[in-house]
Coordinates of C-alpha atoms in Angstrom, one line a residue:
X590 CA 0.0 0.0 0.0
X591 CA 2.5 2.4 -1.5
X592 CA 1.0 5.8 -1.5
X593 CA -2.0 7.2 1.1
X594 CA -2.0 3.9 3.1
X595 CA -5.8 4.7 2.6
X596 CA -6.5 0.5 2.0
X597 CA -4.7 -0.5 4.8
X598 CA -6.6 2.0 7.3
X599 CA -10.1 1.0 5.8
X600 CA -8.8 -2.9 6.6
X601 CA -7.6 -2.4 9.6
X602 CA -11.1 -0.5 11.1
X603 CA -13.2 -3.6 10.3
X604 CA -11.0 -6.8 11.3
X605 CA -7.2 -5.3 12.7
X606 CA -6.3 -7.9 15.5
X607 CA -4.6 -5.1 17.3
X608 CA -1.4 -7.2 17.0
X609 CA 1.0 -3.9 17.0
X610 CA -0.4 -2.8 20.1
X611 CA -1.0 -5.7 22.7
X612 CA -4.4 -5.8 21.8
X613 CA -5.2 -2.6 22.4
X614 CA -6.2 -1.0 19.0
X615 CA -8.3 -3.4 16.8
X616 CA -11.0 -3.2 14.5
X617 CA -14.8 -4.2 15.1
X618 CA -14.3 -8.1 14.0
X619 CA -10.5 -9.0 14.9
X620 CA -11.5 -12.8 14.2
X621 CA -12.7 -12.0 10.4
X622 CA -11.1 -12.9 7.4
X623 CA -10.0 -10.3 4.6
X624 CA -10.3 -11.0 0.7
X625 CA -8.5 -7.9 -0.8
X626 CA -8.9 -6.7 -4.6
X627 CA -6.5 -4.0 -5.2
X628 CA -7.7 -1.4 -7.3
X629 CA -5.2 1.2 -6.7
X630 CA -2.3 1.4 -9.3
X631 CA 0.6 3.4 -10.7
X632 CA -0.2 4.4 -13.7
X633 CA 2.0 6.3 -16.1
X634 CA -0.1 8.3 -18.3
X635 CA 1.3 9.1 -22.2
X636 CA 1.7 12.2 -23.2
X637 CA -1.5 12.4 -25.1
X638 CA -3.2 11.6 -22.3
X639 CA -1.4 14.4 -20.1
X640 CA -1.9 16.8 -22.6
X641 CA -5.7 16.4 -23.6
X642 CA -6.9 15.5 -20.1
X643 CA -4.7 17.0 -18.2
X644 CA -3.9 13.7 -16.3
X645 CA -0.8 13.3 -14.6
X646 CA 1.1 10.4 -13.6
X647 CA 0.7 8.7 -10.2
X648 CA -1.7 6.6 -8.2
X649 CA -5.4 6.1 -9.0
X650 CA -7.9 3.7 -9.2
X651 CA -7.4 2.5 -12.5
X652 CA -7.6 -0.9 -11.4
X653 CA -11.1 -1.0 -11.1
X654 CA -12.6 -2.6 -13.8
X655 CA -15.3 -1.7 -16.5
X656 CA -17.8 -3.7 -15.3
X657 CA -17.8 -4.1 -11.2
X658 CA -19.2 -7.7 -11.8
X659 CA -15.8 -8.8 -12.1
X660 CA -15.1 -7.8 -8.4
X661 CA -18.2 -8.8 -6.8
X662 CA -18.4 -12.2 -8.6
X663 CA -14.8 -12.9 -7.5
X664 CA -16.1 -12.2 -3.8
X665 CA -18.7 -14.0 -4.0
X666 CA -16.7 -16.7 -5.5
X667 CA -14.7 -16.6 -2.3
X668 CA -17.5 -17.1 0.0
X669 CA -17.2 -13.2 0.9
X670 CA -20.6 -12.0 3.4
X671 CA -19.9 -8.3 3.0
X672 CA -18.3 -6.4 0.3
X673 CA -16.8 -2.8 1.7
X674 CA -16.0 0.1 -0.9
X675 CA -14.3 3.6 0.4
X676 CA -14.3 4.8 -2.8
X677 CA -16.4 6.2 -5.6
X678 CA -16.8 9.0 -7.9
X679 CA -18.5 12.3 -7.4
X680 CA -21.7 12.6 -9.0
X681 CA -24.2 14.5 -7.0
X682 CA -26.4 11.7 -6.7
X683 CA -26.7 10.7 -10.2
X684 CA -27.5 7.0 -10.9
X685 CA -24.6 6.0 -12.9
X686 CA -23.1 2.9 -15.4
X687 CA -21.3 1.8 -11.3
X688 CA -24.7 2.2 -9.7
X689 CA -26.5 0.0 -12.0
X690 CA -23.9 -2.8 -11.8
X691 CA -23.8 -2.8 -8.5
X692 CA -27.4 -3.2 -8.3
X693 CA -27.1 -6.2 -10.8
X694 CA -24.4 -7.9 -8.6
X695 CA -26.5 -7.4 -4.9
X696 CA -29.1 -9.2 -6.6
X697 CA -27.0 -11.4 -8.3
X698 CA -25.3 -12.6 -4.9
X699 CA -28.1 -12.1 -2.7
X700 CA -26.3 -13.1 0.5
X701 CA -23.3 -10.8 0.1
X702 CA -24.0 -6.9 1.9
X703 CA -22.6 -4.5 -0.5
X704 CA -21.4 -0.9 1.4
X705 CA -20.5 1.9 0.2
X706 CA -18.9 5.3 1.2
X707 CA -21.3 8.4 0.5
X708 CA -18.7 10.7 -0.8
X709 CA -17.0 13.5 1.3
X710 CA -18.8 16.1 -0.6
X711 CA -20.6 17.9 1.5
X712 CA -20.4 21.8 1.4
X713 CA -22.3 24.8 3.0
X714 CA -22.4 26.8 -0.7
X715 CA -25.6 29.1 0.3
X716 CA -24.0 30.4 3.1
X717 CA -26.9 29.1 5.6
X718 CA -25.0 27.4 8.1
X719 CA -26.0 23.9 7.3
X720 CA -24.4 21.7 4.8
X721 CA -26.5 21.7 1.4
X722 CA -28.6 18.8 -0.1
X723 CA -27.2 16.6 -3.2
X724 CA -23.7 15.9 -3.1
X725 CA -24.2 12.1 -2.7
X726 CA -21.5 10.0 -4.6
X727 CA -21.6 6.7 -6.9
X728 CA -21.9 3.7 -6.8
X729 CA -23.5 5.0 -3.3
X730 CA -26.6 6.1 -5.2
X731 CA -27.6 2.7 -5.9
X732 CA -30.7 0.9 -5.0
X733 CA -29.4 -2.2 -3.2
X734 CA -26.2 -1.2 -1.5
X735 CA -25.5 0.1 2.1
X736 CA -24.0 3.7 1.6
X737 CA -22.9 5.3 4.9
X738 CA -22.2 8.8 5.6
X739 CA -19.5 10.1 8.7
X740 CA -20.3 11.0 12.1
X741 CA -18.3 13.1 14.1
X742 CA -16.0 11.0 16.5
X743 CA -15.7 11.6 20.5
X744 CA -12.2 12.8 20.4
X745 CA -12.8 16.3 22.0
X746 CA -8.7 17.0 22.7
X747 CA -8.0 17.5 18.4
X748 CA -9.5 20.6 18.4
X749 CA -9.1 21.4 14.8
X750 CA -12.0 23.4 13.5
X751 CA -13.5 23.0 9.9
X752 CA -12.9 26.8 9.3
X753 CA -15.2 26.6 6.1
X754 CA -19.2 27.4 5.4
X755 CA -20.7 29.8 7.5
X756 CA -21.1 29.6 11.7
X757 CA -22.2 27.4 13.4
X758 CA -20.2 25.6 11.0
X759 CA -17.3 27.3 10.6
X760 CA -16.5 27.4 14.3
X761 CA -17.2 23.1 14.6
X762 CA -14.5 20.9 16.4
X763 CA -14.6 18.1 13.6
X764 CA -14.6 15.2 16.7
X765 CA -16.4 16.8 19.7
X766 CA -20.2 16.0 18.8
X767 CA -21.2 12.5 18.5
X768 CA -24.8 13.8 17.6
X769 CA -23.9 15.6 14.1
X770 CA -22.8 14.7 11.2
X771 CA -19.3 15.4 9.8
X772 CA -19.4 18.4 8.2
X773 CA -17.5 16.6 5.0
X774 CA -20.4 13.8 4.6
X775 CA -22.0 13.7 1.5
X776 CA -25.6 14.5 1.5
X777 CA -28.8 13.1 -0.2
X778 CA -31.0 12.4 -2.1
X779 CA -30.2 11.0 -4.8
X780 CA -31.6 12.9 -8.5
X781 CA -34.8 10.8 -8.3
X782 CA -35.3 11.7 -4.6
X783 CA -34.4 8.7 -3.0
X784 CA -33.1 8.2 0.9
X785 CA -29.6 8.6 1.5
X786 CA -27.4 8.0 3.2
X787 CA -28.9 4.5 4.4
X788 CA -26.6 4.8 7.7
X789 CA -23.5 6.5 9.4
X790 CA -20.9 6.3 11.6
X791 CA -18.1 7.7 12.9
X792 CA -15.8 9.4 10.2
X793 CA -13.3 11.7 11.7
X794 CA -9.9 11.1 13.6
X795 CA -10.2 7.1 13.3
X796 CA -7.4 4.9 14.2
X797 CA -6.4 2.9 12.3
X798 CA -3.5 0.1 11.0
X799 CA -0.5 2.3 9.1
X800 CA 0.9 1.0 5.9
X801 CA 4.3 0.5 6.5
X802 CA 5.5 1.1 2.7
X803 CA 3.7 4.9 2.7
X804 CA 5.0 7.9 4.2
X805 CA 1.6 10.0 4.5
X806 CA 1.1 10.9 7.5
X807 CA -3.0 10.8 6.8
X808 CA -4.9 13.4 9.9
X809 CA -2.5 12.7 12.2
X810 CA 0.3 10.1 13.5
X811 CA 0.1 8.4 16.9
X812 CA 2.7 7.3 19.6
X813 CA 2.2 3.9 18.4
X814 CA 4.3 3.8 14.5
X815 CA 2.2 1.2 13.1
X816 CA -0.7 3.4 13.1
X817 CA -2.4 6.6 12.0
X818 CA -5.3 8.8 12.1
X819 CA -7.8 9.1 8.8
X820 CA -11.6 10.6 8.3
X821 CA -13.8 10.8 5.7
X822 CA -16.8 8.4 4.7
X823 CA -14.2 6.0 3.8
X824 CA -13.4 5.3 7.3
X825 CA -17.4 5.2 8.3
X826 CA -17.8 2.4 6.1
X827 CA -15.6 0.0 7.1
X828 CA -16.5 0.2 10.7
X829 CA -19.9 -0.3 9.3
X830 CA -18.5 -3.4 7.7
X831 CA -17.2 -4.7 11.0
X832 CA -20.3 -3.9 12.6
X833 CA -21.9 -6.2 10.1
X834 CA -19.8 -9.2 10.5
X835 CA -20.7 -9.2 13.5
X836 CA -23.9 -8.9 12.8
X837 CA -23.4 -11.9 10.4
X838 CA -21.5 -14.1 13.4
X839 CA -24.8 -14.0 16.0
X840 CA -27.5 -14.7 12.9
X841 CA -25.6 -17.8 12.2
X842 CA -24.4 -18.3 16.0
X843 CA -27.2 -17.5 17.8
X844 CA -30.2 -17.0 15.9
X845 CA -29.6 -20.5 13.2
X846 CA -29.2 -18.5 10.3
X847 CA -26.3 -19.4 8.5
X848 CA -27.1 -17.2 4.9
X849 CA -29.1 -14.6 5.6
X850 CA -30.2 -12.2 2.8
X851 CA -28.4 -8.9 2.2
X852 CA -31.7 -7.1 2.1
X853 CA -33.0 -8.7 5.6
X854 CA -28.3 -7.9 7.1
X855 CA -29.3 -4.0 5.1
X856 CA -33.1 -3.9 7.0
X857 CA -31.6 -4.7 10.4
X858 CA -28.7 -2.4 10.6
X859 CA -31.0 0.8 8.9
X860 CA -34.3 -0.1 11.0
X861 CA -32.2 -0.5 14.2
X862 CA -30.2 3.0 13.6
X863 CA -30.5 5.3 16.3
X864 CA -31.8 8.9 15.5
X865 CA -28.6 11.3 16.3
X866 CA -30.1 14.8 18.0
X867 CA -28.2 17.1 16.2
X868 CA -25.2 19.1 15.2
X869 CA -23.3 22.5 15.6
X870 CA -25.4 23.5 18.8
X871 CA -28.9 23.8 16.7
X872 CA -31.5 20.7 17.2
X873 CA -33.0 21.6 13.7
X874 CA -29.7 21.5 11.8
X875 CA -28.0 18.9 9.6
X876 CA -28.9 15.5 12.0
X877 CA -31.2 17.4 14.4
X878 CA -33.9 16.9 11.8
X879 CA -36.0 13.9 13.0
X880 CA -34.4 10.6 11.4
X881 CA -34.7 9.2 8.4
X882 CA -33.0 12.6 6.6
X883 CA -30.1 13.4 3.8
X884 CA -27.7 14.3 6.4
X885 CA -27.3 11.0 8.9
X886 CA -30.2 8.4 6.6
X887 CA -31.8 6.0 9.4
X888 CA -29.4 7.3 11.8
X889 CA -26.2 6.0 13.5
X890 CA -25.3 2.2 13.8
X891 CA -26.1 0.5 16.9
X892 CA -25.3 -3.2 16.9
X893 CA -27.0 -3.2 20.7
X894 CA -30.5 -2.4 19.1
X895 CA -29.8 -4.7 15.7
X896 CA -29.0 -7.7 17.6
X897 CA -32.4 -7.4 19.6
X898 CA -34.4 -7.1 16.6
X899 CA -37.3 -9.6 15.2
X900 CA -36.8 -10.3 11.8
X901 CA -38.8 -12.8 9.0
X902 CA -36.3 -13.3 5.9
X903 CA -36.8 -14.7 3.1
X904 CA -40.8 -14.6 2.4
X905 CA -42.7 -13.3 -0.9
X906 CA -46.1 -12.8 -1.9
X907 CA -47.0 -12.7 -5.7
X908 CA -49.8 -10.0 -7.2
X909 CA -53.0 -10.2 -5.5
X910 CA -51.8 -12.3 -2.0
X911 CA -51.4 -11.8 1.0
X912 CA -49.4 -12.7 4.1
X913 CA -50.0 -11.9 8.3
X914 CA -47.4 -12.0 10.7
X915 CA -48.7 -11.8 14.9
X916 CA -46.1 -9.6 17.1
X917 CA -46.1 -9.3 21.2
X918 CA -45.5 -5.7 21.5
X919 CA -44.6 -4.9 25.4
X920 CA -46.4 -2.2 27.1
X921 CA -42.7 -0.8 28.5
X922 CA -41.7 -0.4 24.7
X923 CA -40.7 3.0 24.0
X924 CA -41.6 2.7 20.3
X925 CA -41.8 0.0 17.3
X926 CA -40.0 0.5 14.1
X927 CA -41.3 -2.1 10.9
X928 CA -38.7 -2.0 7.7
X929 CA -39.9 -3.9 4.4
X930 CA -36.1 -4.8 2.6
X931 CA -35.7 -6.3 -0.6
X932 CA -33.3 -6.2 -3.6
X933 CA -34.7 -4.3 -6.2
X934 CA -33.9 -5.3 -10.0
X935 CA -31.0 -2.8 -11.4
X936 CA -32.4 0.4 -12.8
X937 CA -30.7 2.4 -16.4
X938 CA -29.2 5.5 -16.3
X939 CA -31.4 6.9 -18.5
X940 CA -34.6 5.9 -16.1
X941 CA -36.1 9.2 -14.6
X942 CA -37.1 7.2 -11.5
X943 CA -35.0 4.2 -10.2

């Protein structure tokens, strides 16, 4: 991982061991197992290509390839659960050629969880004090995967301030409020008014595993060498990730499902987020506004609330049926939340609704 160490921090948040330091810093499943598909390459660009496009040589993602069947099928080949992606391309929340394929593969391999990064977008261009609507990225936009937008962390002694936008923005620690949203998330909708994000997390200051081949230095180094501090939606994700393989470990554990669909893994996690109560001091702003919104979707993961969820997977109806279920609501439960999941057929990028 020669140049941002970016794919070895993402790794290291969902399944580091915490082998560099006693133990101490690990990801959020330190018994999982990683399948990586490098997509980041050195590329030296002809002059042509310089000249026309103004490209220049270094690393990119020119390893990913035209059609993003070829990495999900090789996952799925594997026997991969969850698929994690810090990376897109920023589109506003357009439904693009990515989008669609992804789409096609989560139904494809309907028990692998596809996630994806929301973009780090987000921008206070009217001046208003809140971050602004549509900046979501692709293949986040997409129907059937888990896109997840960054929460501020609870590291209150980096006091850097965002220093862009307008107050109360401007003046915002970027890790003191675990209630708001990073002011860097990528917003929703998407262009045919869609929900997203689906989910966030925490996105700023992370910890993580340092790539010992790069020299970036990412938001921050830490006593420990062997690792560094990142943000961005990037680092939401895969802690969302880990949060799902756990997730995965009790269904087959302790509930006897072994395979469980992505859509029912995607309903848990979204209907069991917790509704965060705001951001930069105002209750109405950004993830103050009552959950789901474009700034935090469902709300924030919390794996105590999605492992004590009921769940039916798996059942259908065709045209004209009908099907009953019979819940036991307790009289000392605060409130009851009911999420109908399933993986939709991919969309064009022509369609004016997807």
């Amino acid at each position: 991982d020669l140049d941002s160490g970016h794919g070895t921090h993402v790794a290291g948040s969902v399944l580091g061991d915490g082998t560099q330091s006693s133990g101490v810093i690990k990801g959020l499943a330190p018994e999982a197992r990683l399948y990586m598909q490098a997509t980041e390459v050195y590329t030296d660009w002809t002059t042509y290509a310089q000249n026309t496009y103004g490209l220049t040589d270094g690393y990119s993602l020119t390893g990913i390839p035209a059609d993003l069947a070829d990495l999900y099928d090789q996952a799925a080949a594997n026997g991969s659960n969850i698929h994690t992606n810090s990376w897109g391309s920023s589109v506003n929340g357009q439904y693009t050629t990515s989008s669609m394929q992804s789409d096609y593969s989560a139904r494809n391999h309907t028990g692998m969880l596809i996630l994806f990064a929301a973009s780090n977008d987000g921008v206070d261009a009217n001046g208003d004090g809140e971050i602004d609507h549509d900046s979501l990225g692709a293949p986040g936009s997409a129907k059937n995967v888990l896109t997840v937008g960054a929460s501020e962390n609870n590291r209150p002694s980096i006091n850097y301030i965002w220093g862009t936008g307008s107050n109360p923005i401007y003046n915002d620690l970027r890790s003191n409020n675990t209630e708001g949203m990073a002011a860097f998330s990528s917003r929703g909708p998407t262009d045919d008014n869609r929900q997203k994000p689906d989910v966030s997390a925490p996105g700023t200051d992370i910890l993580s595993t340092r790539s010992r081949s790069a020299s970036g230095t990412g938001w921050g180094t830490h006593t420990n060498t062997d690792y560094l501090y990142m943000g961005g939606t990037s680092m939401a994700t895969p802690l969302t990730a880990g949060a799902a393989a756990l997730l995965y470990q009790h269904m087959a554990v302790n509930l006897n499902n072994s395979n469980p669909s992505s859509a029912l893994m995607k309903g848990i996690i979204v209907t069991s987020a917790r509704d965060m109560t705001g951001q930069y001091g105002s209750a109405t702003n950004g993830a103050g506004e009552p959950a789901p919104n474009y700034h935090e979707g469902w709300g924030l993961v919390d794996m105590d609330r999605a492992v004590n969820t009921s769940w039916i997977d798996g059942d259908s109806v065709n045209t004209g049926d009908s099907l009953g279920w019979r819940f036991t609501v307790p009289n000392s439960a605060p409130d009851l939340k009911i999420m109908l999941s399933w993986t939709d057929p991919a969309s064009t990028t022509a369609a004016a609704t997807n």
